[in-house]
Coordinates of N, CA and C in Angstrom, one line a residue:
X1 N -90.8 -46.7 -115.1 CA -89.8 -46.0 -114.3 C -89.9 -44.7 -114.5
X2 N -89.8 -43.6 -113.6 CA -89.8 -42.3 -113.9 C -88.3 -41.9 -114.1
X3 N -88.2 -41.0 -114.9 CA -86.8 -40.3 -115.1 C -86.5 -39.2 -114.1
X4 N -85.5 -39.2 -113.5 CA -85.2 -38.1 -112.5 C -84.1 -37.2 -113.2
X5 N -84.5 -36.2 -113.6 CA -83.8 -35.3 -114.5 C -82.6 -34.7 -113.7
X6 N -82.9 -33.7 -112.8 CA -81.8 -33.0 -112.3 C -81.9 -33.2 -110.7
X7 N -82.8 -33.9 -110.3 CA -83.0 -34.0 -108.8 C -82.8 -35.5 -108.5
X8 N -82.6 -35.7 -107.2 CA -82.5 -37.1 -106.8 C -83.8 -37.5 -106.0
X9 N -84.8 -36.6 -106.0 CA -86.0 -36.8 -105.2 C -87.1 -37.3 -106.3
X10 N -88.1 -37.9 -105.8 CA -89.4 -38.1 -106.8 C -90.4 -37.2 -106.6
X11 N -90.3 -36.3 -105.7 CA -91.5 -35.2 -105.5 C -91.1 -33.9 -106.2
X12 N -92.1 -33.1 -106.4 CA -91.9 -31.9 -107.0 C -91.3 -30.8 -106.1
X13 N -90.5 -29.8 -106.6 CA -89.9 -28.7 -105.9 C -90.9 -27.7 -105.8
X14 N -91.0 -27.0 -104.7 CA -91.8 -25.9 -104.5 C -91.1 -24.5 -104.9
X15 N -91.8 -23.6 -105.5 CA -91.2 -22.4 -105.9 C -91.3 -21.3 -105.1
X16 N -92.2 -21.4 -103.9 CA -92.4 -20.3 -102.9 C -91.3 -20.6 -101.7
X17 N -90.6 -19.6 -101.4 CA -89.7 -19.6 -100.3 C -90.5 -19.4 -99.0
X18 N -90.3 -20.1 -97.9 CA -91.0 -19.9 -96.6 C -89.9 -19.6 -95.7
X19 N -90.4 -18.9 -94.7 CA -89.5 -18.4 -93.5 C -89.3 -19.7 -92.5
X20 N -88.2 -19.8 -91.9 CA -88.0 -20.9 -90.9 C -89.0 -20.7 -89.9
X21 N -89.3 -21.8 -89.3 CA -90.2 -21.7 -88.1 C -89.7 -21.2 -86.8
X22 N -88.4 -21.0 -86.9 CA -87.8 -20.6 -85.7 C -87.8 -19.1 -85.5
X23 N -88.1 -18.3 -86.4 CA -88.3 -16.9 -86.3 C -89.5 -16.5 -85.6
X24 N -89.6 -15.6 -84.6 CA -90.9 -15.3 -83.9 C -91.7 -14.5 -84.9
X25 N -93.0 -14.5 -84.6 CA -94.0 -13.7 -85.7 C -93.7 -12.1 -85.4
X26 N -94.2 -11.4 -86.4 CA -94.1 -9.9 -86.2 C -94.8 -9.4 -85.0
X27 N -96.0 -9.9 -84.7 CA -96.8 -9.4 -83.5 C -96.0 -9.5 -82.3
X28 N -95.2 -10.6 -82.1 CA -94.5 -10.9 -81.0 C -93.5 -9.8 -80.7
X29 N -92.6 -9.6 -81.8 CA -91.6 -8.6 -82.0 C -92.1 -7.3 -81.6
X30 N -93.1 -6.9 -82.3 CA -93.9 -5.6 -82.0 C -94.3 -5.4 -80.4
X31 N -95.0 -6.4 -79.9 CA -95.2 -6.5 -78.5 C -93.9 -6.2 -77.6
X32 N -93.0 -6.9 -77.8 CA -91.7 -6.7 -77.1 C -91.2 -5.2 -77.2
X33 N -91.3 -4.7 -78.4 CA -90.8 -3.3 -78.5 C -91.6 -2.4 -77.9
X34 N -93.0 -2.6 -77.9 CA -93.8 -1.7 -77.2 C -93.6 -1.8 -75.6
X35 N -93.3 -3.0 -75.2 CA -93.1 -3.3 -73.8 C -91.8 -2.6 -73.3
X36 N -90.8 -2.7 -74.1 CA -89.6 -2.0 -73.9 C -89.7 -0.5 -73.9
X37 N -90.4 0.1 -74.8 CA -90.6 1.5 -74.9 C -91.5 2.1 -73.7
X38 N -92.4 1.1 -73.1 CA -93.2 1.5 -72.0 C -92.3 1.5 -70.8
X39 N -91.3 0.5 -70.6 CA -90.6 0.6 -69.4 C -89.7 1.7 -69.6
X40 N -89.1 2.0 -70.7 CA -88.1 3.3 -70.8 C -88.8 4.5 -70.4
X41 N -90.1 4.6 -70.9 CA -90.7 5.9 -70.5 C -91.2 6.1 -69.1
X42 N -91.5 4.9 -68.5 CA -91.8 5.0 -67.0 C -90.5 5.3 -66.3
X43 N -89.4 4.7 -66.8 CA -88.0 5.1 -66.0 C -87.7 6.4 -66.1
X44 N -87.9 6.9 -67.4 CA -87.6 8.3 -67.6 C -88.5 9.3 -66.8
X45 N -89.9 8.9 -66.7 CA -90.7 9.7 -66.0 C -90.3 9.8 -64.4
X46 N -89.9 8.6 -64.0 CA -89.4 8.6 -62.6 C -88.2 9.5 -62.4
X47 N -87.2 9.5 -63.4 CA -86.0 10.2 -63.4 C -86.4 11.7 -63.3
X48 N -87.5 12.0 -64.2 CA -87.8 13.5 -64.2 C -88.6 14.0 -62.9
X49 N -89.3 13.1 -62.3 CA -89.9 13.4 -61.1 C -88.9 13.5 -59.9
X50 N -87.8 12.6 -59.9 CA -86.9 12.6 -58.9 C -85.8 13.8 -59.0
X51 N -85.4 13.8 -60.2 CA -84.4 14.9 -60.4 C -84.7 15.8 -61.8
X52 N -85.8 16.8 -61.5 CA -86.1 17.6 -62.7 C -85.0 18.4 -63.5
X53 N -84.0 18.6 -62.9 CA -82.8 19.4 -63.5 C -81.6 18.4 -63.8
X54 N -81.1 18.7 -64.9 CA -79.9 18.0 -65.4 C -78.8 19.0 -65.7
X55 N -77.6 18.5 -65.7 CA -76.3 19.4 -66.1 C -76.4 19.8 -67.6
X56 N -76.1 21.1 -67.6 CA -76.3 21.6 -69.0 C -75.0 21.3 -69.7
X57 N -75.0 20.6 -70.9 CA -73.8 20.2 -71.6 C -73.1 21.3 -72.2
X58 N -73.6 22.4 -72.6 CA -72.8 23.5 -73.3 C -71.9 24.1 -72.4
X59 N -72.1 24.3 -71.0 CA -71.2 24.9 -70.1 C -70.8 23.8 -69.1
X60 N -71.0 22.5 -69.5 CA -70.5 21.3 -68.6 C -70.9 21.4 -67.2
X61 N -72.1 22.0 -67.0 CA -72.7 22.1 -65.5 C -72.0 23.1 -64.7
X62 N -71.1 24.0 -65.3 CA -70.3 24.9 -64.4 C -71.0 26.2 -64.5
X63 N -71.8 26.6 -65.5 CA -72.3 27.9 -65.5 C -71.5 28.9 -66.1
X64 N -70.3 28.4 -66.6 CA -69.4 29.5 -67.3 C -68.6 28.6 -68.4
X65 N -68.2 29.3 -69.4 CA -67.2 28.7 -70.4 C -65.9 29.3 -69.8
X66 N -64.9 28.3 -70.0 CA -63.5 28.6 -69.4 C -62.5 28.4 -70.6
X67 N -61.6 29.7 -70.5 CA -60.5 29.6 -71.5 C -59.4 28.5 -71.2
X68 N -58.6 28.1 -72.1 CA -57.7 27.3 -72.0 C -56.7 27.4 -70.8
X69 N -56.5 28.7 -70.5 CA -55.6 29.0 -69.3 C -56.2 28.9 -68.0
X70 N -57.6 28.6 -68.0 CA -58.3 28.4 -66.7 C -59.2 29.6 -66.3
X71 N -59.1 30.7 -66.9 CA -60.0 31.9 -66.6 C -61.3 31.8 -67.2
X72 N -62.3 32.4 -66.5 CA -63.5 32.4 -67.0 C -63.6 33.3 -68.3
X73 N -64.2 32.7 -69.4 CA -64.4 33.6 -70.5 C -65.6 34.3 -70.4
X74 N -66.8 33.7 -70.1 CA -68.1 34.3 -69.9 C -68.8 33.4 -69.1
X75 N -69.9 34.1 -68.4 CA -70.9 33.4 -67.5 C -72.0 33.0 -68.5
X76 N -72.6 31.8 -68.3 CA -73.4 31.3 -69.2 C -74.8 32.0 -69.1
X77 N -75.3 32.6 -70.1 CA -76.5 33.4 -70.0 C -77.8 32.4 -70.1
X78 N -77.7 31.3 -70.7 CA -78.8 30.4 -70.9 C -79.4 29.8 -69.6
X79 N -78.4 29.4 -68.7 CA -78.8 28.8 -67.5 C -78.6 29.7 -66.3
X80 N -78.4 31.0 -66.6 CA -78.2 32.0 -65.7 C -77.1 31.6 -64.6
X81 N -76.0 31.1 -65.1 CA -74.8 30.6 -64.4 C -74.9 29.5 -63.3
X82 N -76.1 28.9 -63.5 CA -76.3 27.6 -62.6 C -75.8 26.4 -62.9
X83 N -75.7 26.1 -64.3 CA -75.2 25.1 -64.9 C -76.2 24.0 -65.0
X84 N -77.4 24.3 -64.7 CA -78.5 23.2 -64.8 C -79.6 23.6 -65.8
X85 N -80.3 22.6 -66.4 CA -81.2 22.7 -67.4 C -82.7 22.0 -67.0
X86 N -83.6 22.2 -67.4 CA -84.9 21.6 -67.1 C -84.9 20.4 -68.1
X87 N -85.1 19.2 -67.6 CA -85.2 18.1 -68.5 C -86.4 18.3 -69.5
X88 N -86.4 17.7 -70.6 CA -87.6 17.9 -71.7 C -88.8 17.0 -71.1
X89 N -88.5 16.0 -70.4 CA -89.7 15.3 -69.9 C -90.4 16.1 -68.8
X90 N -89.6 16.8 -68.0 CA -90.1 17.6 -67.0 C -90.8 18.8 -67.5
X91 N -90.3 19.3 -68.6 CA -90.9 20.5 -69.4 C -92.2 20.1 -70.0
X92 N -92.3 18.9 -70.5 CA -93.6 18.3 -70.9 C -94.7 18.1 -69.8
X93 N -94.1 17.6 -68.7 CA -95.0 17.3 -67.6 C -95.5 18.8 -67.2
X94 N -94.7 19.8 -67.0 CA -95.2 21.1 -66.6 C -96.3 21.7 -67.6
X95 N -95.9 21.5 -68.9 CA -96.9 22.0 -69.9 C -98.3 21.3 -69.8
X96 N -98.3 20.0 -69.7 CA -99.5 19.3 -69.6 C -100.3 19.7 -68.4
X97 N -99.5 19.8 -67.1 CA -100.2 20.2 -66.0 C -100.7 21.6 -65.9
X98 N -100.1 22.6 -66.6 CA -100.6 23.9 -66.9 C -101.8 23.9 -67.8
X99 N -101.9 23.0 -68.8 CA -102.9 22.9 -69.8 C -104.1 22.4 -69.0
X100 N -103.8 21.4 -68.2 CA -105.0 20.7 -67.5 C -105.6 21.7 -66.4
X101 N -104.7 22.5 -65.9 CA -105.1 23.5 -64.8 C -106.0 24.7 -65.4
X102 N -105.6 25.1 -66.7 CA -106.3 26.1 -67.4 C -107.6 25.8 -67.9
X103 N -107.7 24.4 -68.3 CA -109.0 24.0 -68.8 C -110.0 23.5 -67.7
X104 N -109.4 23.2 -66.5 CA -110.3 22.9 -65.4 C -111.2 24.1 -64.8
X105 N -110.5 25.3 -65.1 CA -111.2 26.5 -64.6 C -112.4 26.9 -65.4

């Protein structure tokens, strides 16, 4: 008869820890992250094509900064008092289009 020292089983314990089989593999997680990034990029590209300008945050889209009493402190010089800014995605698109146009000549 074998002596069972500190265990109640007759087989040897393993020393290496294994991950549970319920966790998805790393390539599956990476594929989902790439798919999510691609969907986000396509959505942002569509937003840049549909509305290339966005409200400027610094002047709240008003084109001016306002004093607490409601009077105009100064007109916004960055957006020329329009309250709009060009989205960075549209700026990148314009740059790439210009680059392609210059290299095609």
